[in-house]
Amino acid sequence: MNESIPLLIDTDPGVDDALALLMAFNSPRHHLLGLCITAGNVGLDYTTANALKLLEVAGVDVPVYPGCDRPLVFAAEDASYVHGRDGFGDIAYEPAHLRPAAEHAALAILRESHAHAGKLLLVTLGPLTNLALAVRLDPSLPSRIGRLVVMGGAVTGKGNTSIAAEFNIAFDPEAAAIVFDSFPDIVLVDWEAVLRHGFRHAAFEDWLTGGSPRADFYDRISRKTRLWAEGKRGDHWHSADALAMMAALYPEYIIEKQRHFLHVETAGSQSRGATVVDWLERSGRMAQTEIVLKLDQGRFEAMILDALGMRV
């Protein structure tokens, strides 16, 4: 029997984070060690409470480690206008009976990197504040990570927060710059890849009628976001974190990718938070980022159905 892969997820739940986490809960080849939580989509109190509630709904028992409640340097606006004030659609759910761990998320990352040196799969679904702090505490951290998968960025400047920047990177560009300057090997699923892997709203509405507790809960927490997205982005629904989770859990489903040097811009009135890619290898810098361009769409949709409790 193959040994399961140790998995640690840094996240800011968040409606799309919730779908990605449900996918991770289902993976038979991974051993989920815990959830590290950061502020991002909404504040840390909400993202922590949402992580605990999702674990309770899914019947999963792993530690939840609250981390940074703000960016490293400058304040940033959250995405409550997309996810609701509480990040889970403002449905007033009953709080979970589970409680968070006392250990800070950055310290949990460091501890698990030692416990599973060279094997740990680390997936970041939100701003990179916790991971940047961990790197500053221990610069040798990157040498112990088996594989790092990041959801973030807009590799040709088609941002979703500003003209050029994607939300996770724009929320804390200084943290993102630390991570991309420190890790020699990063798998990146960016916002532009997400836009290429949408699925029709009508189909997704059907997927949520399966009657499972997971589908029912996700239907409730995502309703406000789905209505917002339908008005903004047409007839396709997009789940950025779910796509990144697929690339993390099943790299064999990646169809096309390119490796380049990537720089995170921390200044500029229009470019702060931009992910600048050296597409033509002009910088002379080591190519540290594997940019995912295309994944298996059929497998992606099947994984979502499975995560929602509808076996395929």
mmCIF file with all atom_site columns, N, CA and C in Angstrom, residues 182-213:
data_model
loop_
_atom_site.group_PDB
_atom_site.id
_atom_site.type_symbol
_atom_site.label_atom_id
_atom_site.label_alt_id
_atom_site.label_comp_id
_atom_site.label_asym_id
_atom_site.label_entity_id
_atom_site.label_seq_id
_atom_site.pdbx_PDB_ins_code
_atom_site.Cartn_x
_atom_site.Cartn_y
_atom_site.Cartn_z
_atom_site.occupancy
_atom_site.B_iso_or_equiv
_atom_site.pdbx_formal_charge
_atom_site.auth_seq_id
_atom_site.auth_comp_id
_atom_site.auth_asym_id
_atom_site.auth_atom_id
_atom_site.pdbx_PDB_model_num
ATOM 1  N N  . SER A 1 182 ? 11.631  33.263 -1.767  1.00 0.00 ? 182 SER A N  1
ATOM 2  C CA . SER A 1 182 ? 12.249  32.295 -0.858  1.00 0.00 ? 182 SER A CA 1
ATOM 3  C C  . SER A 1 182 ? 12.157  30.858 -1.335  1.00 0.00 ? 182 SER A C  1
ATOM 4  N N  . PHE A 1 183 ? 11.080  30.512 -2.020  1.00 0.00 ? 183 PHE A N  1
ATOM 5  C CA . PHE A 1 183 ? 10.862  29.120 -2.414  1.00 0.00 ? 183 PHE A CA 1
ATOM 6  C C  . PHE A 1 183 ? 11.409  28.873 -3.819  1.00 0.00 ? 183 PHE A C  1
ATOM 7  N N  . PRO A 1 184 ? 12.176  27.820 -3.998  1.00 0.00 ? 184 PRO A N  1
ATOM 8  C CA . PRO A 1 184 ? 12.749  27.536 -5.314  1.00 0.00 ? 184 PRO A CA 1
ATOM 9  C C  . PRO A 1 184 ? 11.807  26.795 -6.248  1.00 0.00 ? 184 PRO A C  1
ATOM 10 N N  . ASP A 1 185 ? 10.664  26.359 -5.722  1.00 0.00 ? 185 ASP A N  1
ATOM 11 C CA . ASP A 1 185 ? 9.762   25.529 -6.529  1.00 0.00 ? 185 ASP A CA 1
ATOM 12 C C  . ASP A 1 185 ? 8.332   25.754 -6.058  1.00 0.00 ? 185 ASP A C  1
ATOM 13 N N  . ILE A 1 186 ? 7.550   26.485 -6.845  1.00 0.00 ? 186 ILE A N  1
ATOM 14 C CA . ILE A 1 186 ? 6.161   26.811 -6.512  1.00 0.00 ? 186 ILE A CA 1
ATOM 15 C C  . ILE A 1 186 ? 5.273   26.414 -7.680  1.00 0.00 ? 186 ILE A C  1
ATOM 16 N N  . VAL A 1 187 ? 4.182   25.722 -7.385  1.00 0.00 ? 187 VAL A N  1
ATOM 17 C CA . VAL A 1 187 ? 3.156   25.449 -8.386  1.00 0.00 ? 187 VAL A CA 1
ATOM 18 C C  . VAL A 1 187 ? 2.086   26.523 -8.227  1.00 0.00 ? 187 VAL A C  1
ATOM 19 N N  . LEU A 1 188 ? 1.806   27.261 -9.285  1.00 0.00 ? 188 LEU A N  1
ATOM 20 C CA . LEU A 1 188 ? 0.874   28.379 -9.222  1.00 0.00 ? 188 LEU A CA 1
ATOM 21 C C  . LEU A 1 188 ? -0.352  28.117 -10.078 1.00 0.00 ? 188 LEU A C  1
ATOM 22 N N  . VAL A 1 189 ? -1.518  28.229 -9.448  1.00 0.00 ? 189 VAL A N  1
ATOM 23 C CA . VAL A 1 189 ? -2.792  28.241 -10.173 1.00 0.00 ? 189 VAL A CA 1
ATOM 24 C C  . VAL A 1 189 ? -3.328  29.666 -10.063 1.00 0.00 ? 189 VAL A C  1
ATOM 25 N N  . ASP A 1 190 ? -3.300  30.404 -11.157 1.00 0.00 ? 190 ASP A N  1
ATOM 26 C CA . ASP A 1 190 ? -3.627  31.829 -11.093 1.00 0.00 ? 190 ASP A CA 1
ATOM 27 C C  . ASP A 1 190 ? -5.061  32.090 -11.528 1.00 0.00 ? 190 ASP A C  1
ATOM 28 N N  . TRP A 1 191 ? -5.489  33.344 -11.381 1.00 0.00 ? 191 TRP A N  1
ATOM 29 C CA . TRP A 1 191 ? -6.866  33.714 -11.688 1.00 0.00 ? 191 TRP A CA 1
ATOM 30 C C  . TRP A 1 191 ? -7.201  33.518 -13.163 1.00 0.00 ? 191 TRP A C  1
ATOM 31 N N  . GLU A 1 192 ? -6.241  33.708 -14.033 1.00 0.00 ? 192 GLU A N  1
ATOM 32 C CA . GLU A 1 192 ? -6.518  33.556 -15.455 1.00 0.00 ? 192 GLU A CA 1
ATOM 33 C C  . GLU A 1 192 ? -6.769  32.093 -15.824 1.00 0.00 ? 192 GLU A C  1
ATOM 34 N N  . ALA A 1 193 ? -6.083  31.171 -15.143 1.00 0.00 ? 193 ALA A N  1
ATOM 35 C CA . ALA A 1 193 ? -6.389  29.750 -15.332 1.00 0.00 ? 193 ALA A CA 1
ATOM 36 C C  . ALA A 1 193 ? -7.795  29.435 -14.845 1.00 0.00 ? 193 ALA A C  1
ATOM 37 N N  . VAL A 1 194 ? -8.189  30.066 -13.748 1.00 0.00 ? 194 VAL A N  1
ATOM 38 C CA . VAL A 1 194 ? -9.537  29.866 -13.207 1.00 0.00 ? 194 VAL A CA 1
ATOM 39 C C  . VAL A 1 194 ? -10.589 30.257 -14.233 1.00 0.00 ? 194 VAL A C  1
ATOM 40 N N  . LEU A 1 195 ? -10.382 31.386 -14.897 1.00 0.00 ? 195 LEU A N  1
ATOM 41 C CA . LEU A 1 195 ? -11.358 31.845 -15.888 1.00 0.00 ? 195 LEU A CA 1
ATOM 42 C C  . LEU A 1 195 ? -11.472 30.887 -17.070 1.00 0.00 ? 195 LEU A C  1
ATOM 43 N N  . ARG A 1 196 ? -10.439 30.104 -17.320 1.00 0.00 ? 196 ARG A N  1
ATOM 44 C CA . ARG A 1 196 ? -10.485 29.121 -18.412 1.00 0.00 ? 196 ARG A CA 1
ATOM 45 C C  . ARG A 1 196 ? -11.146 27.813 -17.980 1.00 0.00 ? 196 ARG A C  1
ATOM 46 N N  . HIS A 1 197 ? -11.468 27.679 -16.704 1.00 0.00 ? 197 HIS A N  1
ATOM 47 C CA . HIS A 1 197 ? -12.003 26.408 -16.198 1.00 0.00 ? 197 HIS A CA 1
ATOM 48 C C  . HIS A 1 197 ? -13.290 26.621 -15.413 1.00 0.00 ? 197 HIS A C  1
ATOM 49 N N  . GLY A 1 198 ? -14.175 27.446 -15.955 1.00 0.00 ? 198 GLY A N  1
ATOM 50 C CA . GLY A 1 198 ? -15.483 27.622 -15.340 1.00 0.00 ? 198 GLY A CA 1
ATOM 51 C C  . GLY A 1 198 ? -16.426 26.492 -15.715 1.00 0.00 ? 198 GLY A C  1
ATOM 52 N N  . PHE A 1 199 ? -17.572 26.484 -15.043 1.00 0.00 ? 199 PHE A N  1
ATOM 53 C CA . PHE A 1 199 ? -18.622 25.527 -15.400 1.00 0.00 ? 199 PHE A CA 1
ATOM 54 C C  . PHE A 1 199 ? -19.950 26.251 -15.299 1.00 0.00 ? 199 PHE A C  1
ATOM 55 N N  . ARG A 1 200 ? -20.919 25.821 -16.053 1.00 0.00 ? 200 ARG A N  1
ATOM 56 C CA . ARG A 1 200 ? -22.148 26.579 -16.224 1.00 0.00 ? 200 ARG A CA 1
ATOM 57 C C  . ARG A 1 200 ? -22.935 26.675 -14.924 1.00 0.00 ? 200 ARG A C  1
ATOM 58 N N  . HIS A 1 201 ? -23.477 27.870 -14.671 1.00 0.00 ? 201 HIS A N  1
ATOM 59 C CA . HIS A 1 201 ? -24.284 28.079 -13.469 1.00 0.00 ? 201 HIS A CA 1
ATOM 60 C C  . HIS A 1 201 ? -25.412 27.061 -13.378 1.00 0.00 ? 201 HIS A C  1
ATOM 61 N N  . ALA A 1 202 ? -26.076 26.825 -14.492 1.00 0.00 ? 202 ALA A N  1
ATOM 62 C CA . ALA A 1 202 ? -27.228 25.916 -14.476 1.00 0.00 ? 202 ALA A CA 1
ATOM 63 C C  . ALA A 1 202 ? -26.816 24.520 -14.050 1.00 0.00 ? 202 ALA A C  1
ATOM 64 N N  . ALA A 1 203 ? -25.658 24.060 -14.524 1.00 0.00 ? 203 ALA A N  1
ATOM 65 C CA . ALA A 1 203 ? -25.179 22.737 -14.125 1.00 0.00 ? 203 ALA A CA 1
ATOM 66 C C  . ALA A 1 203 ? -24.849 22.710 -12.641 1.00 0.00 ? 203 ALA A C  1
ATOM 67 N N  . PHE A 1 204 ? -24.200 23.751 -12.156 1.00 0.00 ? 204 PHE A N  1
ATOM 68 C CA . PHE A 1 204 ? -23.826 23.782 -10.741 1.00 0.00 ? 204 PHE A CA 1
ATOM 69 C C  . PHE A 1 204 ? -25.059 23.807 -9.850  1.00 0.00 ? 204 PHE A C  1
ATOM 70 N N  . GLU A 1 205 ? -26.091 24.519 -10.256 1.00 0.00 ? 205 GLU A N  1
ATOM 71 C CA . GLU A 1 205 ? -27.338 24.518 -9.481  1.00 0.00 ? 205 GLU A CA 1
ATOM 72 C C  . GLU A 1 205 ? -27.891 23.102 -9.378  1.00 0.00 ? 205 GLU A C  1
ATOM 73 N N  . ASP A 1 206 ? -27.794 22.333 -10.444 1.00 0.00 ? 206 ASP A N  1
ATOM 74 C CA . ASP A 1 206 ? -28.246 20.935 -10.400 1.00 0.00 ? 206 ASP A CA 1
ATOM 75 C C  . ASP A 1 206 ? -27.388 20.110 -9.440  1.00 0.00 ? 206 ASP A C  1
ATOM 76 N N  . TRP A 1 207 ? -26.073 20.372 -9.435  1.00 0.00 ? 207 TRP A N  1
ATOM 77 C CA . TRP A 1 207 ? -25.178 19.615 -8.566  1.00 0.00 ? 207 TRP A CA 1
ATOM 78 C C  . TRP A 1 207 ? -25.516 19.820 -7.088  1.00 0.00 ? 207 TRP A C  1
ATOM 79 N N  . LEU A 1 208 ? -26.068 20.980 -6.773  1.00 0.00 ? 208 LEU A N  1
ATOM 80 C CA . LEU A 1 208 ? -26.359 21.301 -5.372  1.00 0.00 ? 208 LEU A CA 1
ATOM 81 C C  . LEU A 1 208 ? -27.684 20.722 -4.884  1.00 0.00 ? 208 LEU A C  1
ATOM 82 N N  . THR A 1 209 ? -28.384 20.003 -5.748  1.00 0.00 ? 209 THR A N  1
ATOM 83 C CA . THR A 1 209 ? -29.682 19.436 -5.365  1.00 0.00 ? 209 THR A CA 1
ATOM 84 C C  . THR A 1 209 ? -29.578 17.962 -4.999  1.00 0.00 ? 209 THR A C  1
ATOM 85 N N  . GLY A 1 210 ? -28.362 17.486 -4.747  1.00 0.00 ? 210 GLY A N  1
ATOM 86 C CA . GLY A 1 210 ? -28.161 16.066 -4.483  1.00 0.00 ? 210 GLY A CA 1
ATOM 87 C C  . GLY A 1 210 ? -28.681 15.590 -3.150  1.00 0.00 ? 210 GLY A C  1
ATOM 88 N N  . GLY A 1 211 ? -28.952 16.501 -2.222  1.00 0.00 ? 211 GLY A N  1
ATOM 89 C CA . GLY A 1 211 ? -29.546 16.106 -0.954  1.00 0.00 ? 211 GLY A CA 1
ATOM 90 C C  . GLY A 1 211 ? -28.574 15.721 0.133   1.00 0.00 ? 211 GLY A C  1
ATOM 91 N N  . SER A 1 212 ? -27.271 15.746 -0.141  1.00 0.00 ? 212 SER A N  1
ATOM 92 C CA . SER A 1 212 ? -26.299 15.410 0.898   1.00 0.00 ? 212 SER A CA 1
ATOM 93 C C  . SER A 1 212 ? -26.139 16.597 1.842   1.00 0.00 ? 212 SER A C  1
ATOM 94 N N  . PRO A 1 213 ? -25.740 16.358 3.105   1.00 0.00 ? 213 PRO A N  1
ATOM 95 C CA . PRO A 1 213 ? -25.502 17.484 4.026   1.00 0.00 ? 213 PRO A CA 1
ATOM 96 C C  . PRO A 1 213 ? -24.475 18.466 3.494   1.00 0.00 ? 213 PRO A C  1
#
